[in-house]
Amino acid sequence: MPDDPSEAAAAAAAYTEGDHATAHSLLQGILSSRDQDPKVLHNVAITDYAMGGCKEPRKLLAVLERLRARVEEAREKADASDSIGSDLVGDADPSLLAYNSAVVLYQLKQYGKARAVLDDMFAQIEPVDEFLAFRSCFLLLDLQLLQRQLEKAAEVLAYLERSYAMLTKSDGGRENGSAEARDS
């Protein structure tokens, strides 16, 4: 059964372990039954990029941009006609495509374009997966500081502080770095 969720989990595990060839093989099996699924196509593109030694970022970026446009278009159609486009989108996450595009743009030193992608994402950050939002905010913060946009960086920091304050608390409710924590 090529559409088995355990096959997708095995592909993810293989990729995480650095076994890109196995991940690619498993993804090709999934792709044979879900050849238009943007999520599978995204994972194949990322795996191909890794297998190629991350040497063709522009090729990956082109694939990510095409997928992102397709997902956004399908979502708009689904919103307009109550779920007609949802079959085309599946559970693909346009924010993940946007984040990966921003990472590639960052690697290409196209900081303005990367920041623009993340600015759009940050403007609608609430529905984004928490872990992805966290990572996206730190990449955006890095780009804003790199481009000396201190006011915008302060906005991102404020959001991070509001949303992830629990990460800055140590046991006992004291904040990390506070005088009490340093004295102990």
C-alpha atoms as a PDB file:
ATOM      1  CA  MET A   1       0.000   0.000   0.000  1.00  0.00           C
ATOM      2  CA  PRO A   2       2.015   3.029  -1.228  1.00  0.00           C
ATOM      3  CA  ASP A   3      -0.238   5.567   0.529  1.00  0.00           C
ATOM      4  CA  ASP A   4       0.433   4.084   3.973  1.00  0.00           C
ATOM      5  CA  PRO A   5       1.020   6.710   6.697  1.00  0.00           C
ATOM      6  CA  SER A   6       3.758   4.520   8.144  1.00  0.00           C
ATOM      7  CA  GLU A   7       5.611   4.854   4.827  1.00  0.00           C
ATOM      8  CA  ALA A   8       5.510   8.642   5.190  1.00  0.00           C
ATOM      9  CA  ALA A   9       6.737   8.337   8.784  1.00  0.00           C
ATOM     10  CA  ALA A  10       9.540   6.025   7.640  1.00  0.00           C
ATOM     11  CA  ALA A  11      10.537   8.544   4.955  1.00  0.00           C
ATOM     12  CA  ALA A  12      10.599  11.335   7.546  1.00  0.00           C
ATOM     13  CA  ALA A  13      12.685   9.221   9.912  1.00  0.00           C
ATOM     14  CA  ALA A  14      15.125   8.286   7.145  1.00  0.00           C
ATOM     15  CA  TYR A  15      15.494  11.937   6.131  1.00  0.00           C
ATOM     16  CA  THR A  16      16.042  13.017   9.740  1.00  0.00           C
ATOM     17  CA  GLU A  17      18.735  10.363  10.131  1.00  0.00           C
ATOM     18  CA  GLY A  18      20.466  11.629   6.994  1.00  0.00           C
ATOM     19  CA  ASP A  19      19.552   8.612   4.875  1.00  0.00           C
ATOM     20  CA  HIS A  20      18.314  10.698   1.979  1.00  0.00           C
ATOM     21  CA  ALA A  21      18.418   7.845  -0.544  1.00  0.00           C
ATOM     22  CA  THR A  22      15.987   5.750   1.521  1.00  0.00           C
ATOM     23  CA  ALA A  23      13.788   8.786   2.149  1.00  0.00           C
ATOM     24  CA  HIS A  24      13.754   9.523  -1.572  1.00  0.00           C
ATOM     25  CA  SER A  25      12.856   5.937  -2.428  1.00  0.00           C
ATOM     26  CA  LEU A  26       9.989   5.906   0.072  1.00  0.00           C
ATOM     27  CA  LEU A  27       8.739   9.285  -1.147  1.00  0.00           C
ATOM     28  CA  GLN A  28       8.751   8.046  -4.740  1.00  0.00           C
ATOM     29  CA  GLY A  29       6.477   5.201  -3.630  1.00  0.00           C
ATOM     30  CA  ILE A  30       4.096   7.684  -2.020  1.00  0.00           C
ATOM     31  CA  LEU A  31       4.333   9.963  -5.057  1.00  0.00           C
ATOM     32  CA  SER A  32       3.171   7.167  -7.345  1.00  0.00           C
ATOM     33  CA  SER A  33      -0.273   7.314  -5.754  1.00  0.00           C
ATOM     34  CA  ARG A  34      -0.321  11.012  -4.794  1.00  0.00           C
ATOM     35  CA  ASP A  35       1.478  12.648  -7.729  1.00  0.00           C
ATOM     36  CA  GLN A  36      -0.322  15.985  -7.351  1.00  0.00           C
ATOM     37  CA  ASP A  37      -0.081  16.273  -3.558  1.00  0.00           C
ATOM     38  CA  PRO A  38       1.867  19.473  -2.778  1.00  0.00           C
ATOM     39  CA  LYS A  39       3.064  18.113   0.559  1.00  0.00           C
ATOM     40  CA  VAL A  40       4.621  15.050  -1.077  1.00  0.00           C
ATOM     41  CA  LEU A  41       6.060  17.165  -3.905  1.00  0.00           C
ATOM     42  CA  HIS A  42       7.545  19.524  -1.295  1.00  0.00           C
ATOM     43  CA  ASN A  43       9.173  16.663   0.567  1.00  0.00           C
ATOM     44  CA  VAL A  44      10.536  15.187  -2.668  1.00  0.00           C
ATOM     45  CA  ALA A  45      12.018  18.579  -3.621  1.00  0.00           C
ATOM     46  CA  ILE A  46      13.695  18.999  -0.228  1.00  0.00           C
ATOM     47  CA  THR A  47      15.039  15.448  -0.344  1.00  0.00           C
ATOM     48  CA  ASP A  48      16.335  15.899  -3.899  1.00  0.00           C
ATOM     49  CA  TYR A  49      18.067  19.090  -2.787  1.00  0.00           C
ATOM     50  CA  ALA A  50      19.724  17.317   0.137  1.00  0.00           C
ATOM     51  CA  MET A  51      20.726  14.351  -2.041  1.00  0.00           C
ATOM     52  CA  GLY A  52      22.349  16.762  -4.476  1.00  0.00           C
ATOM     53  CA  GLY A  53      24.536  18.170  -1.730  1.00  0.00           C
ATOM     54  CA  CYS A  54      22.457  21.362  -1.467  1.00  0.00           C
ATOM     55  CA  LYS A  55      24.210  22.668  -4.575  1.00  0.00           C
ATOM     56  CA  GLU A  56      21.216  23.906  -6.575  1.00  0.00           C
ATOM     57  CA  PRO A  57      19.304  26.302  -4.318  1.00  0.00           C
ATOM     58  CA  ARG A  58      17.764  28.206  -7.240  1.00  0.00           C
ATOM     59  CA  LYS A  59      16.212  24.997  -8.565  1.00  0.00           C
ATOM     60  CA  LEU A  60      14.740  24.239  -5.130  1.00  0.00           C
ATOM     61  CA  LEU A  61      13.491  27.801  -4.813  1.00  0.00           C
ATOM     62  CA  ALA A  62      11.707  27.561  -8.172  1.00  0.00           C
ATOM     63  CA  VAL A  63       9.960  24.353  -7.092  1.00  0.00           C
ATOM     64  CA  LEU A  64       8.971  25.833  -3.725  1.00  0.00           C
ATOM     65  CA  GLU A  65       7.595  28.982  -5.346  1.00  0.00           C
ATOM     66  CA  ARG A  66       5.530  26.956  -7.852  1.00  0.00           C
ATOM     67  CA  LEU A  67       4.148  24.773  -5.066  1.00  0.00           C
ATOM     68  CA  ARG A  68       3.380  27.763  -2.860  1.00  0.00           C
ATOM     69  CA  ALA A  69       1.513  29.511  -5.676  1.00  0.00           C
ATOM     70  CA  ARG A  70      -0.434  26.333  -6.404  1.00  0.00           C
ATOM     71  CA  VAL A  71      -1.373  25.818  -2.744  1.00  0.00           C
ATOM     72  CA  GLU A  72      -2.440  29.443  -2.294  1.00  0.00           C
ATOM     73  CA  GLU A  73      -4.495  29.354  -5.492  1.00  0.00           C
ATOM     74  CA  ALA A  74      -6.193  26.112  -4.452  1.00  0.00           C
ATOM     75  CA  ARG A  75      -6.911  27.520  -0.982  1.00  0.00           C
ATOM     76  CA  GLU A  76      -8.497  30.618  -2.512  1.00  0.00           C
ATOM     77  CA  LYS A  77     -10.689  28.415  -4.709  1.00  0.00           C
ATOM     78  CA  ALA A  78     -11.612  26.279  -1.701  1.00  0.00           C
ATOM     79  CA  ASP A  79     -12.531  29.366   0.326  1.00  0.00           C
ATOM     80  CA  ALA A  80     -14.609  30.777  -2.534  1.00  0.00           C
ATOM     81  CA  SER A  81     -16.516  27.587  -3.290  1.00  0.00           C
ATOM     82  CA  ASP A  82     -16.546  25.736   0.024  1.00  0.00           C
ATOM     83  CA  SER A  83     -13.902  23.005  -0.342  1.00  0.00           C
ATOM     84  CA  ILE A  84     -13.660  22.332  -4.091  1.00  0.00           C
ATOM     85  CA  GLY A  85      -9.924  23.117  -4.010  1.00  0.00           C
ATOM     86  CA  SER A  86      -9.277  21.254  -0.784  1.00  0.00           C
ATOM     87  CA  ASP A  87      -8.684  18.024  -2.699  1.00  0.00           C
ATOM     88  CA  LEU A  88      -5.877  19.744  -4.610  1.00  0.00           C
ATOM     89  CA  VAL A  89      -4.263  21.095  -1.438  1.00  0.00           C
ATOM     90  CA  GLY A  90      -4.672  18.206   0.973  1.00  0.00           C
ATOM     91  CA  ASP A  91      -2.948  19.103   4.213  1.00  0.00           C
ATOM     92  CA  ALA A  92      -0.170  21.134   2.547  1.00  0.00           C
ATOM     93  CA  ASP A  93       0.924  24.087   4.637  1.00  0.00           C
ATOM     94  CA  PRO A  94       1.720  27.234   2.648  1.00  0.00           C
ATOM     95  CA  SER A  95       3.582  28.647   5.649  1.00  0.00           C
ATOM     96  CA  LEU A  96       6.065  25.761   5.522  1.00  0.00           C
ATOM     97  CA  LEU A  97       6.628  26.413   1.829  1.00  0.00           C
ATOM     98  CA  ALA A  98       7.095  30.122   2.581  1.00  0.00           C
ATOM     99  CA  TYR A  99       9.545  29.402   5.403  1.00  0.00           C
ATOM    100  CA  ASN A 100      11.635  27.050   3.279  1.00  0.00           C
ATOM    101  CA  SER A 101      11.634  29.610   0.457  1.00  0.00           C
ATOM    102  CA  ALA A 102      12.868  32.246   2.912  1.00  0.00           C
ATOM    103  CA  VAL A 103      15.624  29.923   4.126  1.00  0.00           C
ATOM    104  CA  VAL A 104      16.826  29.340   0.564  1.00  0.00           C
ATOM    105  CA  LEU A 105      16.670  33.078  -0.177  1.00  0.00           C
ATOM    106  CA  TYR A 106      18.686  33.691   2.989  1.00  0.00           C
ATOM    107  CA  GLN A 107      21.286  31.162   1.843  1.00  0.00           C
ATOM    108  CA  LEU A 108      21.428  32.958  -1.511  1.00  0.00           C
ATOM    109  CA  LYS A 109      21.979  36.217   0.412  1.00  0.00           C
ATOM    110  CA  GLN A 110      18.784  37.665  -1.024  1.00  0.00           C
ATOM    111  CA  TYR A 111      17.937  39.163   2.329  1.00  0.00           C
ATOM    112  CA  GLY A 112      15.305  41.626   1.124  1.00  0.00           C
ATOM    113  CA  LYS A 113      13.304  38.931  -0.630  1.00  0.00           C
ATOM    114  CA  ALA A 114      13.640  36.550   2.336  1.00  0.00           C
ATOM    115  CA  ARG A 115      12.463  39.277   4.713  1.00  0.00           C
ATOM    116  CA  ALA A 116       9.502  40.105   2.444  1.00  0.00           C
ATOM    117  CA  VAL A 117       8.378  36.461   2.502  1.00  0.00           C
ATOM    118  CA  LEU A 118       8.690  36.312   6.284  1.00  0.00           C
ATOM    119  CA  ASP A 119       7.054  39.726   6.773  1.00  0.00           C
ATOM    120  CA  ASP A 120       3.975  38.398   4.953  1.00  0.00           C
ATOM    121  CA  MET A 121       4.062  35.274   7.087  1.00  0.00           C
ATOM    122  CA  PHE A 122       4.509  37.285  10.300  1.00  0.00           C
ATOM    123  CA  ALA A 123       1.484  39.439   9.432  1.00  0.00           C
ATOM    124  CA  GLN A 124      -0.626  36.258   9.616  1.00  0.00           C
ATOM    125  CA  ILE A 125       1.394  34.280  12.172  1.00  0.00           C
ATOM    126  CA  GLU A 126      -1.460  33.110  14.412  1.00  0.00           C
ATOM    127  CA  PRO A 127      -2.615  30.080  12.358  1.00  0.00           C
ATOM    128  CA  VAL A 128       0.982  28.925  11.757  1.00  0.00           C
ATOM    129  CA  ASP A 129       2.238  25.837  13.576  1.00  0.00           C
ATOM    130  CA  GLU A 130       3.901  26.937  16.832  1.00  0.00           C
ATOM    131  CA  PHE A 131       7.324  25.414  16.119  1.00  0.00           C
ATOM    132  CA  LEU A 132       7.367  26.839  12.585  1.00  0.00           C
ATOM    133  CA  ALA A 133       6.236  30.261  13.861  1.00  0.00           C
ATOM    134  CA  PHE A 134       9.050  30.224  16.409  1.00  0.00           C
ATOM    135  CA  ARG A 135      11.672  29.384  13.779  1.00  0.00           C
ATOM    136  CA  SER A 136      10.230  31.872  11.309  1.00  0.00           C
ATOM    137  CA  CYS A 137      10.331  34.657  13.887  1.00  0.00           C
ATOM    138  CA  PHE A 138      13.982  34.021  14.661  1.00  0.00           C
ATOM    139  CA  LEU A 139      14.914  34.000  10.971  1.00  0.00           C
ATOM    140  CA  LEU A 140      12.928  37.208  10.479  1.00  0.00           C
ATOM    141  CA  LEU A 141      14.618  38.730  13.511  1.00  0.00           C
ATOM    142  CA  ASP A 142      18.027  37.803  12.106  1.00  0.00           C
ATOM    143  CA  LEU A 143      17.160  39.408   8.765  1.00  0.00           C
ATOM    144  CA  GLN A 144      15.802  42.571  10.380  1.00  0.00           C
ATOM    145  CA  LEU A 145      18.910  42.974  12.505  1.00  0.00           C
ATOM    146  CA  LEU A 146      21.097  42.294   9.490  1.00  0.00           C
ATOM    147  CA  GLN A 147      19.288  45.049   7.629  1.00  0.00           C
ATOM    148  CA  ARG A 148      19.273  47.325  10.699  1.00  0.00           C
ATOM    149  CA  GLN A 149      15.490  47.468  10.983  1.00  0.00           C
ATOM    150  CA  LEU A 150      15.522  47.799  14.742  1.00  0.00           C
ATOM    151  CA  GLU A 151      11.907  48.930  15.209  1.00  0.00           C
ATOM    152  CA  LYS A 152      10.594  45.947  13.270  1.00  0.00           C
ATOM    153  CA  ALA A 153      12.973  43.658  15.158  1.00  0.00           C
ATOM    154  CA  ALA A 154      11.536  45.017  18.408  1.00  0.00           C
ATOM    155  CA  GLU A 155       8.029  44.041  17.206  1.00  0.00           C
ATOM    156  CA  VAL A 156       9.160  40.476  16.518  1.00  0.00           C
ATOM    157  CA  LEU A 157      10.903  40.301  19.894  1.00  0.00           C
ATOM    158  CA  ALA A 158       7.754  41.546  21.619  1.00  0.00           C
ATOM    159  CA  TYR A 159       5.713  38.862  19.857  1.00  0.00           C
ATOM    160  CA  LEU A 160       8.211  36.173  20.844  1.00  0.00           C
ATOM    161  CA  GLU A 161       8.193  37.390  24.430  1.00  0.00           C
ATOM    162  CA  ARG A 162       4.378  37.387  24.588  1.00  0.00           C
ATOM    163  CA  SER A 163       3.945  34.066  22.840  1.00  0.00           C
ATOM    164  CA  TYR A 164       6.842  32.092  24.233  1.00  0.00           C
ATOM    165  CA  ALA A 165       7.366  33.610  27.675  1.00  0.00           C
ATOM    166  CA  MET A 166       7.157  30.138  29.214  1.00  0.00           C
ATOM    167  CA  LEU A 167      10.461  29.295  27.512  1.00  0.00           C
ATOM    168  CA  THR A 168      12.207  32.066  29.449  1.00  0.00           C
ATOM    169  CA  LYS A 169      11.002  30.857  32.839  1.00  0.00           C
ATOM    170  CA  SER A 170      13.095  28.575  34.979  1.00  0.00           C
ATOM    171  CA  ASP A 171      11.843  26.320  37.761  1.00  0.00           C
ATOM    172  CA  GLY A 172      10.141  28.250  40.504  1.00  0.00           C
ATOM    173  CA  GLY A 173       8.765  30.845  38.113  1.00  0.00           C
ATOM    174  CA  ARG A 174      11.856  33.067  38.130  1.00  0.00           C
ATOM    175  CA  GLU A 175      12.983  34.484  34.855  1.00  0.00           C
ATOM    176  CA  ASN A 176      16.303  33.361  33.444  1.00  0.00           C
ATOM    177  CA  GLY A 177      18.904  36.031  33.867  1.00  0.00           C
ATOM    178  CA  SER A 178      17.141  37.748  36.782  1.00  0.00           C
ATOM    179  CA  ALA A 179      19.221  38.843  39.729  1.00  0.00           C
ATOM    180  CA  GLU A 180      17.772  36.077  41.892  1.00  0.00           C
ATOM    181  CA  ALA A 181      18.660  33.430  39.300  1.00  0.00           C
ATOM    182  CA  ARG A 182      22.182  34.810  38.872  1.00  0.00           C
ATOM    183  CA  ASP A 183      22.804  34.968  42.630  1.00  0.00           C
ATOM    184  CA  SER A 184      21.880  31.340  43.219  1.00  0.00           C
END
